[in-house]
JSON list of C-alpha atoms and ligand atoms in Angstrom, two decimals:
[
{"chain": "A", "resi": 67, "resn": "UNK", "atom": "CA", "xyz": [45.19, -10.14, 12.97]},
{"chain": "A", "resi": 68, "resn": "UNK", "atom": "CA", "xyz": [45.99, -13.67, 11.85]},
{"chain": "A", "resi": 69, "resn": "UNK", "atom": "CA", "xyz": [46.42, -14.01, 8.08]},
{"chain": "A", "resi": 70, "resn": "UNK", "atom": "CA", "xyz": [43.81, -16.78, 8.12]},
{"chain": "A", "resi": 71, "resn": "UNK", "atom": "CA", "xyz": [41.23, -14.47, 9.69]},
{"chain": "A", "resi": 72, "resn": "UNK", "atom": "CA", "xyz": [42.17, -11.73, 7.24]},
{"chain": "A", "resi": 73, "resn": "UNK", "atom": "CA", "xyz": [41.65, -14.14, 4.36]},
{"chain": "A", "resi": 74, "resn": "UNK", "atom": "CA", "xyz": [38.24, -15.30, 5.52]},
{"chain": "A", "resi": 75, "resn": "UNK", "atom": "CA", "xyz": [37.14, -11.66, 6.00]},
{"chain": "A", "resi": 76, "resn": "UNK", "atom": "CA", "xyz": [38.41, -10.91, 2.48]},
{"chain": "A", "resi": 77, "resn": "UNK", "atom": "CA", "xyz": [36.50, -13.93, 1.19]},
{"chain": "A", "resi": 78, "resn": "UNK", "atom": "CA", "xyz": [33.30, -12.68, 2.84]},
{"chain": "A", "resi": 79, "resn": "UNK", "atom": "CA", "xyz": [33.74, -9.26, 1.20]},
{"chain": "A", "resi": 80, "resn": "UNK", "atom": "CA", "xyz": [34.19, -10.90, -2.19]},
{"chain": "A", "resi": 81, "resn": "UNK", "atom": "CA", "xyz": [31.20, -13.19, -1.72]},
{"chain": "A", "resi": 82, "resn": "UNK", "atom": "CA", "xyz": [29.01, -10.25, -0.64]},
{"chain": "A", "resi": 83, "resn": "UNK", "atom": "CA", "xyz": [30.24, -8.07, -3.51]},
{"chain": "A", "resi": 84, "resn": "UNK", "atom": "CA", "xyz": [29.49, -10.87, -6.00]},
{"chain": "A", "resi": 85, "resn": "UNK", "atom": "CA", "xyz": [26.06, -11.31, -4.48]},
{"chain": "A", "resi": 86, "resn": "UNK", "atom": "CA", "xyz": [25.28, -7.59, -4.82]},
{"chain": "A", "resi": 87, "resn": "UNK", "atom": "CA", "xyz": [26.54, -7.53, -8.42]},
{"chain": "A", "resi": 88, "resn": "UNK", "atom": "CA", "xyz": [24.49, -10.60, -9.32]},
{"chain": "A", "resi": 89, "resn": "UNK", "atom": "CA", "xyz": [21.37, -9.14, -7.73]},
{"chain": "A", "resi": 90, "resn": "UNK", "atom": "CA", "xyz": [21.83, -5.90, -9.66]},
{"chain": "A", "resi": 91, "resn": "UNK", "atom": "CA", "xyz": [22.35, -7.85, -12.90]},
{"chain": "A", "resi": 92, "resn": "UNK", "atom": "CA", "xyz": [19.17, -9.82, -12.20]},
{"chain": "A", "resi": 93, "resn": "UNK", "atom": "CA", "xyz": [17.21, -6.57, -12.06]},
{"chain": "A", "resi": 94, "resn": "UNK", "atom": "CA", "xyz": [18.06, -5.81, -15.69]},
{"chain": "A", "resi": 95, "resn": "UNK", "atom": "CA", "xyz": [14.87, -7.21, -17.31]},
{"chain": "A", "resi": 96, "resn": "UNK", "atom": "CA", "xyz": [12.68, -5.27, -14.86]},
{"chain": "A", "resi": 97, "resn": "UNK", "atom": "CA", "xyz": [14.61, -2.07, -15.52]},
{"chain": "A", "resi": 98, "resn": "UNK", "atom": "CA", "xyz": [14.34, -2.62, -19.29]},
{"chain": "A", "resi": 99, "resn": "UNK", "atom": "CA", "xyz": [10.62, -3.12, -18.87]},
{"chain": "A", "resi": 100, "resn": "UNK", "atom": "CA", "xyz": [10.31, 0.11, -16.90]},
{"chain": "A", "resi": 101, "resn": "UNK", "atom": "CA", "xyz": [12.09, 2.02, -19.68]},
{"chain": "A", "resi": 102, "resn": "UNK", "atom": "CA", "xyz": [9.82, 0.45, -22.32]},
{"chain": "A", "resi": 103, "resn": "UNK", "atom": "CA", "xyz": [6.85, 1.43, -20.16]},
{"chain": "A", "resi": 104, "resn": "UNK", "atom": "CA", "xyz": [7.95, 5.06, -20.02]},
{"chain": "A", "resi": 105, "resn": "UNK", "atom": "CA", "xyz": [8.33, 5.16, -23.80]},
{"chain": "A", "resi": 106, "resn": "UNK", "atom": "CA", "xyz": [4.94, 3.50, -24.31]},
{"chain": "A", "resi": 107, "resn": "UNK", "atom": "CA", "xyz": [3.26, 6.01, -21.98]},
{"chain": "A", "resi": 108, "resn": "UNK", "atom": "CA", "xyz": [4.72, 8.99, -23.85]},
{"chain": "A", "resi": 109, "resn": "UNK", "atom": "CA", "xyz": [3.79, 7.39, -27.20]},
{"chain": "A", "resi": 110, "resn": "UNK", "atom": "CA", "xyz": [0.27, 6.78, -25.94]},
{"chain": "A", "resi": 111, "resn": "UNK", "atom": "CA", "xyz": [-0.19, 10.49, -25.16]},
{"chain": "A", "resi": 112, "resn": "UNK", "atom": "CA", "xyz": [0.78, 11.35, -28.76]},
{"chain": "A", "resi": 113, "resn": "UNK", "atom": "CA", "xyz": [-1.60, 8.72, -30.14]},
{"chain": "A", "resi": 114, "resn": "UNK", "atom": "CA", "xyz": [-4.46, 10.01, -27.97]},
{"chain": "A", "resi": 115, "resn": "UNK", "atom": "CA", "xyz": [-3.88, 13.63, -29.02]},
{"chain": "A", "resi": 116, "resn": "UNK", "atom": "CA", "xyz": [-3.73, 12.61, -32.70]},
{"chain": "A", "resi": 117, "resn": "UNK", "atom": "CA", "xyz": [-6.91, 10.56, -32.39]},
{"chain": "A", "resi": 118, "resn": "UNK", "atom": "CA", "xyz": [-8.71, 13.54, -30.83]},
{"chain": "A", "resi": 119, "resn": "UNK", "atom": "CA", "xyz": [-7.52, 15.79, -33.67]},
{"chain": "A", "resi": 120, "resn": "UNK", "atom": "CA", "xyz": [-8.68, 13.27, -36.29]},
{"chain": "A", "resi": 121, "resn": "UNK", "atom": "CA", "xyz": [-12.04, 13.02, -34.55]},
{"chain": "A", "resi": 122, "resn": "UNK", "atom": "CA", "xyz": [-12.33, 16.81, -34.54]},
{"chain": "A", "resi": 123, "resn": "UNK", "atom": "CA", "xyz": [-11.60, 16.94, -38.28]},
{"chain": "A", "resi": 124, "resn": "UNK", "atom": "CA", "xyz": [-14.14, 14.30, -39.19]},
{"chain": "A", "resi": 125, "resn": "UNK", "atom": "CA", "xyz": [-16.77, 15.96, -36.97]},
{"chain": "A", "resi": 126, "resn": "UNK", "atom": "CA", "xyz": [-16.05, 19.25, -38.74]},
{"chain": "A", "resi": 127, "resn": "UNK", "atom": "CA", "xyz": [-16.45, 17.61, -42.19]},
{"chain": "A", "resi": 128, "resn": "UNK", "atom": "CA", "xyz": [-19.81, 16.17, -41.09]},
{"chain": "A", "resi": 129, "resn": "UNK", "atom": "CA", "xyz": [-21.01, 19.63, -39.99]},
{"chain": "A", "resi": 130, "resn": "UNK", "atom": "CA", "xyz": [-19.75, 21.14, -43.27]},
{"chain": "A", "resi": 131, "resn": "UNK", "atom": "CA", "xyz": [-21.78, 18.59, -45.24]},
{"chain": "A", "resi": 132, "resn": "UNK", "atom": "CA", "xyz": [-24.87, 19.45, -43.24]},
{"chain": "A", "resi": 133, "resn": "UNK", "atom": "CA", "xyz": [-24.18, 23.14, -43.76]},
{"chain": "A", "resi": 134, "resn": "UNK", "atom": "CA", "xyz": [-24.01, 22.63, -47.53]},
{"chain": "A", "resi": 135, "resn": "UNK", "atom": "CA", "xyz": [-27.46, 21.00, -47.44]},
{"chain": "A", "resi": 136, "resn": "UNK", "atom": "CA", "xyz": [-28.96, 23.95, -45.54]},
{"chain": "A", "resi": 137, "resn": "UNK", "atom": "CA", "xyz": [-27.20, 26.49, -47.77]},
{"chain": "A", "resi": 138, "resn": "UNK", "atom": "CA", "xyz": [-28.70, 24.67, -50.79]},
{"chain": "A", "resi": 139, "resn": "UNK", "atom": "CA", "xyz": [-32.16, 24.87, -49.26]},
{"chain": "A", "resi": 140, "resn": "UNK", "atom": "CA", "xyz": [-31.65, 28.54, -48.43]},
{"chain": "A", "resi": 141, "resn": "UNK", "atom": "CA", "xyz": [-30.81, 29.47, -52.03]},
{"chain": "A", "resi": 142, "resn": "UNK", "atom": "CA", "xyz": [-33.71, 27.36, -53.29]},
{"chain": "A", "resi": 143, "resn": "UNK", "atom": "CA", "xyz": [-36.14, 29.28, -51.00]},
{"chain": "A", "resi": 144, "resn": "UNK", "atom": "CA", "xyz": [-34.59, 32.59, -52.09]},
{"chain": "A", "resi": 145, "resn": "UNK", "atom": "CA", "xyz": [-35.29, 31.67, -55.75]},
{"chain": "A", "resi": 146, "resn": "UNK", "atom": "CA", "xyz": [-38.84, 30.69, -54.78]},
{"chain": "A", "resi": 147, "resn": "UNK", "atom": "CA", "xyz": [-39.25, 34.05, -53.04]},
{"chain": "A", "resi": 148, "resn": "UNK", "atom": "CA", "xyz": [-38.64, 35.79, -56.39]},
{"chain": "A", "resi": 149, "resn": "UNK", "atom": "CA", "xyz": [-41.44, 33.80, -58.00]},
{"chain": "A", "resi": 150, "resn": "UNK", "atom": "CA", "xyz": [-44.19, 33.99, -55.37]},
{"chain": "A", "resi": 151, "resn": "UNK", "atom": "CA", "xyz": [-47.61, 35.02, -56.56]},
{"chain": "A", "resi": 152, "resn": "UNK", "atom": "CA", "xyz": [-49.53, 35.54, -53.33]},
{"chain": "A", "resi": 153, "resn": "UNK", "atom": "CA", "xyz": [-48.93, 37.20, -50.01]},
{"chain": "A", "resi": 154, "resn": "UNK", "atom": "CA", "xyz": [-49.54, 33.87, -48.32]},
{"chain": "A", "resi": 155, "resn": "UNK", "atom": "CA", "xyz": [-46.89, 32.17, -50.45]},
{"chain": "A", "resi": 156, "resn": "UNK", "atom": "CA", "xyz": [-44.49, 35.03, -49.70]},
{"chain": "A", "resi": 157, "resn": "UNK", "atom": "CA", "xyz": [-44.90, 34.63, -45.93]},
{"chain": "A", "resi": 158, "resn": "UNK", "atom": "CA", "xyz": [-44.54, 30.88, -46.16]},
{"chain": "A", "resi": 159, "resn": "UNK", "atom": "CA", "xyz": [-41.27, 31.10, -48.11]},
{"chain": "A", "resi": 160, "resn": "UNK", "atom": "CA", "xyz": [-39.94, 33.85, -45.83]},
{"chain": "A", "resi": 161, "resn": "UNK", "atom": "CA", "xyz": [-40.57, 31.54, -42.88]},
{"chain": "A", "resi": 162, "resn": "UNK", "atom": "CA", "xyz": [-38.56, 28.76, -44.59]},
{"chain": "A", "resi": 163, "resn": "UNK", "atom": "CA", "xyz": [-35.76, 31.24, -45.35]},
{"chain": "A", "resi": 164, "resn": "UNK", "atom": "CA", "xyz": [-35.67, 32.36, -41.72]},
{"chain": "A", "resi": 165, "resn": "UNK", "atom": "CA", "xyz": [-35.54, 28.77, -40.55]},
{"chain": "A", "resi": 166, "resn": "UNK", "atom": "CA", "xyz": [-32.76, 27.84, -43.02]},
{"chain": "A", "resi": 167, "resn": "UNK", "atom": "CA", "xyz": [-30.77, 30.96, -42.04]},
{"chain": "A", "resi": 168, "resn": "UNK", "atom": "CA", "xyz": [-31.01, 29.91, -38.39]},
{"chain": "A", "resi": 169, "resn": "UNK", "atom": "CA", "xyz": [-29.73, 26.43, -39.26]},
{"chain": "A", "resi": 170, "resn": "UNK", "atom": "CA", "xyz": [-26.86, 27.85, -41.35]},
{"chain": "A", "resi": 171, "resn": "UNK", "atom": "CA", "xyz": [-25.88, 30.19, -38.49]},
{"chain": "A", "resi": 172, "resn": "UNK", "atom": "CA", "xyz": [-25.93, 27.35, -35.93]},
{"chain": "A", "resi": 173, "resn": "UNK", "atom": "CA", "xyz": [-23.81, 25.11, -38.15]},
{"chain": "A", "resi": 174, "resn": "UNK", "atom": "CA", "xyz": [-21.34, 27.90, -38.94]},
{"chain": "A", "resi": 175, "resn": "UNK", "atom": "CA", "xyz": [-20.93, 28.49, -35.19]},
{"chain": "A", "resi": 176, "resn": "UNK", "atom": "CA", "xyz": [-20.29, 24.78, -34.70]},
{"chain": "A", "resi": 177, "resn": "UNK", "atom": "CA", "xyz": [-17.60, 24.85, -37.42]},
{"chain": "A", "resi": 178, "resn": "UNK", "atom": "CA", "xyz": [-15.97, 27.82, -35.72]},
{"chain": "A", "resi": 179, "resn": "UNK", "atom": "CA", "xyz": [-15.93, 25.96, -32.40]},
{"chain": "A", "resi": 180, "resn": "UNK", "atom": "CA", "xyz": [-14.36, 22.93, -34.11]},
{"chain": "A", "resi": 181, "resn": "UNK", "atom": "CA", "xyz": [-11.71, 25.17, -35.67]},
{"chain": "A", "resi": 182, "resn": "UNK", "atom": "CA", "xyz": [-10.78, 26.67, -32.29]},
{"chain": "A", "resi": 183, "resn": "UNK", "atom": "CA", "xyz": [-10.67, 23.16, -30.84]},
{"chain": "A", "resi": 184, "resn": "UNK", "atom": "CA", "xyz": [-8.53, 22.00, -33.78]},
{"chain": "A", "resi": 185, "resn": "UNK", "atom": "CA", "xyz": [-5.96, 24.72, -33.01]},
{"chain": "A", "resi": 186, "resn": "UNK", "atom": "CA", "xyz": [-5.78, 23.55, -29.42]},
{"chain": "A", "resi": 187, "resn": "UNK", "atom": "CA", "xyz": [-5.50, 19.91, -30.44]},
{"chain": "A", "resi": 188, "resn": "UNK", "atom": "CA", "xyz": [-2.79, 20.68, -33.02]},
{"chain": "A", "resi": 189, "resn": "UNK", "atom": "CA", "xyz": [-0.83, 22.41, -30.25]},
{"chain": "A", "resi": 190, "resn": "UNK", "atom": "CA", "xyz": [-1.43, 19.40, -28.00]},
{"chain": "A", "resi": 191, "resn": "UNK", "atom": "CA", "xyz": [-0.15, 16.98, -30.68]},
{"chain": "A", "resi": 192, "resn": "UNK", "atom": "CA", "xyz": [2.99, 19.11, -31.08]},
{"chain": "A", "resi": 193, "resn": "UNK", "atom": "CA", "xyz": [3.49, 19.26, -27.31]},
{"chain": "A", "resi": 194, "resn": "UNK", "atom": "CA", "xyz": [3.10, 15.50, -26.79]},
{"chain": "A", "resi": 195, "resn": "UNK", "atom": "CA", "xyz": [5.42, 14.84, -29.75]},
{"chain": "A", "resi": 196, "resn": "UNK", "atom": "CA", "xyz": [8.13, 17.02, -28.25]},
{"chain": "A", "resi": 197, "resn": "UNK", "atom": "CA", "xyz": [7.60, 15.35, -24.86]},
{"chain": "A", "resi": 198, "resn": "UNK", "atom": "CA", "xyz": [7.96, 11.97, -26.57]},
{"chain": "A", "resi": 199, "resn": "UNK", "atom": "CA", "xyz": [11.16, 13.11, -28.26]},
{"chain": "A", "resi": 200, "resn": "UNK", "atom": "CA", "xyz": [12.71, 14.27, -24.98]},
{"chain": "A", "resi": 201, "resn": "UNK", "atom": "CA", "xyz": [11.54, 11.13, -23.19]},
{"chain": "A", "resi": 202, "resn": "UNK", "atom": "CA", "xyz": [13.09, 9.05, -25.96]},
{"chain": "A", "resi": 203, "resn": "UNK", "atom": "CA", "xyz": [16.34, 10.98, -25.48]},
{"chain": "A", "resi": 204, "resn": "UNK", "atom": "CA", "xyz": [16.28, 10.50, -21.70]},
{"chain": "A", "resi": 205, "resn": "UNK", "atom": "CA", "xyz": [15.52, 6.79, -22.11]},
{"chain": "A", "resi": 206, "resn": "UNK", "atom": "CA", "xyz": [18.35, 6.36, -24.62]},
{"chain": "A", "resi": 207, "resn": "UNK", "atom": "CA", "xyz": [20.68, 7.99, -22.09]},
{"chain": "A", "resi": 208, "resn": "UNK", "atom": "CA", "xyz": [19.36, 5.68, -19.34]},
{"chain": "A", "resi": 209, "resn": "UNK", "atom": "CA", "xyz": [19.87, 2.65, -21.58]},
{"chain": "A", "resi": 210, "resn": "UNK", "atom": "CA", "xyz": [23.45, 3.70, -22.30]},
{"chain": "A", "resi": 211, "resn": "UNK", "atom": "CA", "xyz": [24.11, 4.25, -18.59]},
{"chain": "A", "resi": 212, "resn": "UNK", "atom": "CA", "xyz": [22.58, 0.86, -17.85]},
{"chain": "A", "resi": 213, "resn": "UNK", "atom": "CA", "xyz": [24.70, -0.87, -20.49]},
{"chain": "A", "resi": 214, "resn": "UNK", "atom": "CA", "xyz": [27.81, 0.74, -19.00]},
{"chain": "A", "resi": 215, "resn": "UNK", "atom": "CA", "xyz": [26.77, -0.32, -15.51]},
{"chain": "A", "resi": 216, "resn": "UNK", "atom": "CA", "xyz": [26.05, -3.89, -16.61]},
{"chain": "A", "resi": 217, "resn": "UNK", "atom": "CA", "xyz": [29.40, -4.15, -18.38]},
{"chain": "A", "resi": 218, "resn": "UNK", "atom": "CA", "xyz": [31.01, -2.84, -15.18]},
{"chain": "A", "resi": 219, "resn": "UNK", "atom": "CA", "xyz": [29.16, -5.40, -13.07]},
{"chain": "A", "resi": 220, "resn": "UNK", "atom": "CA", "xyz": [30.17, -8.26, -15.36]},
{"chain": "A", "resi": 221, "resn": "UNK", "atom": "CA", "xyz": [33.80, -7.12, -15.29]},
{"chain": "A", "resi": 222, "resn": "UNK", "atom": "CA", "xyz": [33.59, -6.82, -11.48]},
{"chain": "A", "resi": 223, "resn": "UNK", "atom": "CA", "xyz": [32.21, -10.36, -11.24]},
{"chain": "A", "resi": 224, "resn": "UNK", "atom": "CA", "xyz": [35.12, -11.70, -13.28]},
{"chain": "A", "resi": 225, "resn": "UNK", "atom": "CA", "xyz": [37.59, -9.80, -11.11]},
{"chain": "A", "resi": 226, "resn": "UNK", "atom": "CA", "xyz": [35.87, -11.04, -7.95]},
{"chain": "A", "resi": 227, "resn": "UNK", "atom": "CA", "xyz": [35.96, -14.64, -9.20]},
{"chain": "A", "resi": 228, "resn": "UNK", "atom": "CA", "xyz": [39.72, -14.40, -9.80]},
{"chain": "A", "resi": 229, "resn": "UNK", "atom": "CA", "xyz": [40.38, -12.80, -6.40]},
{"chain": "A", "resi": 230, "resn": "UNK", "atom": "CA", "xyz": [38.09, -15.30, -4.73]},
{"chain": "A", "resi": 231, "resn": "UNK", "atom": "CA", "xyz": [39.97, -18.21, -6.28]},
{"chain": "A", "resi": 232, "resn": "UNK", "atom": "CA", "xyz": [43.22, -16.75, -4.95]},
{"chain": "A", "resi": 233, "resn": "UNK", "atom": "CA", "xyz": [41.85, -16.30, -1.43]},
{"chain": "A", "resi": 234, "resn": "UNK", "atom": "CA", "xyz": [40.29, -19.75, -1.45]},
{"chain": "A", "resi": 235, "resn": "UNK", "atom": "CA", "xyz": [43.60, -21.26, -2.57]},
{"chain": "A", "resi": 236, "resn": "UNK", "atom": "CA", "xyz": [45.43, -19.59, 0.32]},
{"chain": "A", "resi": 237, "resn": "UNK", "atom": "CA", "xyz": [42.77, -20.46, 2.89]},
{"chain": "A", "resi": 238, "resn": "UNK", "atom": "CA", "xyz": [43.03, -23.44, 5.20]},
{"chain": "A", "resi": 239, "resn": "UNK", "atom": "CA", "xyz": [40.59, -26.04, 3.80]},
{"chain": "A", "resi": 240, "resn": "UNK", "atom": "CA", "xyz": [39.05, -26.46, 7.22]},
{"chain": "A", "resi": 241, "resn": "UNK", "atom": "CA", "xyz": [38.35, -22.71, 7.55]},
{"chain": "A", "resi": 242, "resn": "UNK", "atom": "CA", "xyz": [36.95, -22.72, 4.04]},
{"chain": "A", "resi": 243, "resn": "UNK", "atom": "CA", "xyz": [34.68, -25.63, 4.90]},
{"chain": "A", "resi": 244, "resn": "UNK", "atom": "CA", "xyz": [33.39, -23.81, 8.00]},
{"chain": "A", "resi": 245, "resn": "UNK", "atom": "CA", "xyz": [32.83, -20.61, 6.02]},
{"chain": "A", "resi": 246, "resn": "UNK", "atom": "CA", "xyz": [30.99, -22.38, 3.22]},
{"chain": "A", "resi": 247, "resn": "UNK", "atom": "CA", "xyz": [28.90, -24.47, 5.57]},
{"chain": "A", "resi": 248, "resn": "UNK", "atom": "CA", "xyz": [27.79, -21.44, 7.60]},
{"chain": "A", "resi": 249, "resn": "UNK", "atom": "CA", "xyz": [27.30, -19.01, 4.72]},
{"chain": "A", "resi": 250, "resn": "UNK", "atom": "CA", "xyz": [25.14, -21.55, 2.88]},
{"chain": "A", "resi": 251, "resn": "UNK", "atom": "CA", "xyz": [22.85, -21.71, 5.90]},
{"chain": "A", "resi": 252, "resn": "UNK", "atom": "CA", "xyz": [23.08, -18.04, 6.85]},
{"chain": "A", "resi": 253, "resn": "UNK", "atom": "CA", "xyz": [22.07, -16.11, 3.78]},
{"chain": "A", "resi": 254, "resn": "UNK", "atom": "CA", "xyz": [25.59, -15.89, 2.36]},
{"chain": "A", "resi": 255, "resn": "UNK", "atom": "CA", "xyz": [27.07, -14.31, 5.50]},
{"chain": "A", "resi": 256, "resn": "UNK", "atom": "CA", "xyz": [29.65, -16.60, 7.13]},
{"chain": "A", "resi": 257, "resn": "UNK", "atom": "CA", "xyz": [31.70, -13.95, 8.93]},
{"chain": "A", "resi": 258, "resn": "UNK", "atom": "CA", "xyz": [30.57, -11.49, 11.58]},
{"chain": "A", "resi": 259, "resn": "UNK", "atom": "CA", "xyz": [32.11, -8.73, 13.63]},
{"chain": "A", "resi": 260, "resn": "UNK", "atom": "CA", "xyz": [32.03, -9.13, 17.40]},
{"chain": "A", "resi": 261, "resn": "UNK", "atom": "CA", "xyz": [31.51, -5.80, 19.12]},
{"chain": "A", "resi": 262, "resn": "UNK", "atom": "CA", "xyz": [30.81, -4.88, 22.73]},
{"chain": "A", "resi": 263, "resn": "UNK", "atom": "CA", "xyz": [30.61, -8.54, 23.62]},
{"chain": "A", "resi": 264, "resn": "UNK", "atom": "CA", "xyz": [27.94, -9.46, 21.09]},
{"chain": "A", "resi": 265, "resn": "UNK", "atom": "CA", "xyz": [27.81, -11.01, 17.60]},
{"chain": "A", "resi": 266, "resn": "UNK", "atom": "CA", "xyz": [26.72, -8.06, 15.45]},
{"chain": "A", "resi": 267, "resn": "UNK", "atom": "CA", "xyz": [24.78, -10.26, 13.03]},
{"chain": "A", "resi": 268, "resn": "UNK", "atom": "CA", "xyz": [22.70, -12.51, 15.30]},
{"chain": "A", "resi": 269, "resn": "UNK", "atom": "CA", "xyz": [22.97, -10.10, 18.31]},
{"chain": "A", "resi": 270, "resn": "UNK", "atom": "CA", "xyz": [23.59, -12.89, 20.77]},
{"chain": "A", "resi": 271, "resn": "UNK", "atom": "CA", "xyz": [25.88, -12.04, 23.71]},
{"chain": "A", "resi": 272, "resn": "UNK", "atom": "CA", "xyz": [29.16, -13.95, 23.71]},
{"chain": "A", "resi": 273, "resn": "UNK", "atom": "CA", "xyz": [30.69, -15.50, 26.80]},
{"chain": "A", "resi": 274, "resn": "UNK", "atom": "CA", "xyz": [33.28, -13.02, 28.19]},
{"chain": "A", "resi": 275, "resn": "UNK", "atom": "CA", "xyz": [36.22, -15.38, 27.78]},
{"chain": "A", "resi": 276, "resn": "UNK", "atom": "CA", "xyz": [35.14, -16.14, 24.19]},
{"chain": "A", "resi": 277, "resn": "UNK", "atom": "CA", "xyz": [34.92, -12.41, 23.44]},
{"chain": "A", "resi": 278, "resn": "UNK", "atom": "CA", "xyz": [38.35, -11.87, 24.97]},
{"chain": "A", "resi": 279, "resn": "UNK", "atom": "CA", "xyz": [39.80, -14.56, 22.72]},
{"chain": "A", "resi": 280, "resn": "UNK", "atom": "CA", "xyz": [38.09, -13.01, 19.70]},
{"chain": "A", "resi": 281, "resn": "UNK", "atom": "CA", "xyz": [39.62, -9.64, 20.58]},
{"chain": "A", "resi": 282, "resn": "UNK", "atom": "CA", "xyz": [43.03, -11.14, 19.96]},
{"chain": "A", "resi": 283, "resn": "UNK", "atom": "CA", "xyz": [42.03, -11.92, 16.34]},
{"chain": "A", "resi": 284, "resn": "UNK", "atom": "CA", "xyz": [44.48, -14.81, 16.27]},
{"chain": "A", "resi": 285, "resn": "UNK", "atom": "CA", "xyz": [42.24, -17.79, 15.66]},
{"chain": "A", "resi": 286, "resn": "UNK", "atom": "CA", "xyz": [39.04, -18.93, 13.97]},
{"chain": "A", "resi": 287, "resn": "UNK", "atom": "CA", "xyz": [36.21, -18.75, 16.50]},
{"chain": "A", "resi": 288, "resn": "UNK", "atom": "CA", "xyz": [32.55, -19.28, 15.66]},
{"chain": "A", "resi": 289, "resn": "UNK", "atom": "CA", "xyz": [29.54, -17.64, 17.24]},
{"chain": "A", "resi": 290, "resn": "UNK", "atom": "CA", "xyz": [27.82, -20.12, 19.59]},
{"chain": "A", "resi": 291, "resn": "UNK", "atom": "CA", "xyz": [24.46, -19.06, 18.25]},
{"chain": "A", "resi": 292, "resn": "UNK", "atom": "CA", "xyz": [24.79, -18.45, 14.48]},
{"chain": "A", "resi": 293, "resn": "UNK", "atom": "CA", "xyz": [28.10, -20.29, 13.92]},
{"chain": "A", "resi": 294, "resn": "UNK", "atom": "CA", "xyz": [29.56, -17.38, 11.97]},
{"chain": "A", "resi": 295, "resn": "UNK", "atom": "CA", "xyz": [33.30, -16.83, 12.15]},
{"chain": "A", "resi": 296, "resn": "UNK", "atom": "CA", "xyz": [33.89, -13.88, 14.47]},
{"chain": "A", "resi": 297, "resn": "UNK", "atom": "CA", "xyz": [36.48, -11.16, 14.32]},
{"chain": "A", "resi": 298, "resn": "UNK", "atom": "CA", "xyz": [37.15, -7.99, 16.27]},
{"chain": "A", "resi": 299, "resn": "UNK", "atom": "CA", "xyz": [37.76, -4.50, 14.90]},
{"chain": "A", "resi": 300, "resn": "UNK", "atom": "CA", "xyz": [40.43, -2.99, 17.15]},
{"chain": "A", "resi": 301, "resn": "UNK", "atom": "CA", "xyz": [39.80, 0.64, 16.24]},
{"chain": "A", "resi": 302, "resn": "UNK", "atom": "CA", "xyz": [36.49, 2.15, 17.29]},
{"chain": "A", "resi": 303, "resn": "UNK", "atom": "CA", "xyz": [36.20, 3.79, 13.88]},
{"chain": "A", "resi": 304, "resn": "UNK", "atom": "CA", "xyz": [32.68, 3.78, 12.44]},
{"chain": "A", "resi": 305, "resn": "UNK", "atom": "CA", "xyz": [32.02, 0.98, 9.99]},
{"chain": "A", "resi": 306, "resn": "UNK", "atom": "CA", "xyz": [33.17, 1.99, 6.53]},
{"chain": "A", "resi": 307, "resn": "UNK", "atom": "CA", "xyz": [31.33, 1.20, 3.34]},
{"chain": "A", "resi": 308, "resn": "UNK", "atom": "CA", "xyz": [33.70, -1.62, 2.45]},
{"chain": "A", "resi": 309, "resn": "UNK", "atom": "CA", "xyz": [33.42, -3.40, 5.78]},
{"chain": "A", "resi": 310, "resn": "UNK", "atom": "CA", "xyz": [31.88, -6.85, 5.98]},
{"chain": "A", "resi": 311, "resn": "UNK", "atom": "CA", "xyz": [28.08, -6.46, 5.78]},
{"chain": "A", "resi": 312, "resn": "UNK", "atom": "CA", "xyz": [26.50, -6.70, 9.21]},
{"chain": "A", "resi": 313, "resn": "UNK", "atom": "CA", "xyz": [22.87, -6.16, 8.53]},
{"chain": "A", "resi": 314, "resn": "UNK", "atom": "CA", "xyz": [21.88, -9.41, 6.87]},
{"chain": "A", "resi": 315, "resn": "UNK", "atom": "CA", "xyz": [19.53, -11.57, 8.91]},
{"chain": "B", "resi": 30, "resn": "LIG", "atom": "ZN1", "xyz": [26.11, -14.84, 15.86]}
]
């Protein structure tokens, strides 16, 4: 392959790698927001559980106050029962005692229910708190991983910029002009592989003599349709991960 073609392929790889790194860097605020969202959601579950427990406790205090009133009435009626003079009075006070006892029983049952509920809610608060703690831990780990990744991306961008400057310096200015002109108009992809007689990016069939010339890899030839600089991969090996991207529109 001609060194000039090798250089322009190398330049395309660097441009694409820089583009990928920049896109990943640009996602940082969204990723931060997603992590904040996860933490907020876990915190919200704790707050909800605590609010339900507080509500349970205040409801229980209200029932206890009401119970005290009915217990007061019950002892008052019991004192009255000691002092009744007539049968009629006795029956009347017994009726009040029965009624007050019913009320006391109902309220005591309600308090018991609230206590059972309070146990469940206390367990729920503990559970959501431990979930929050492990979520916090996982998020901290994600943030650290993200910081490492971002530092790596920034370092990669610096390295790419240096390598790119070297390649650009070595490149024929005319080839560079063609590459820049095309890649500006073609979504950052100025170089394409020609395979089986077609341009693998725009999928247009090349004239047979053009394809034959491309197969020699000894000059800069542009696709008639998309104007990308074409090259040929002599080995039929499957495209490796570090090959020039072929899928961009
Ligand atoms: Zn093309």
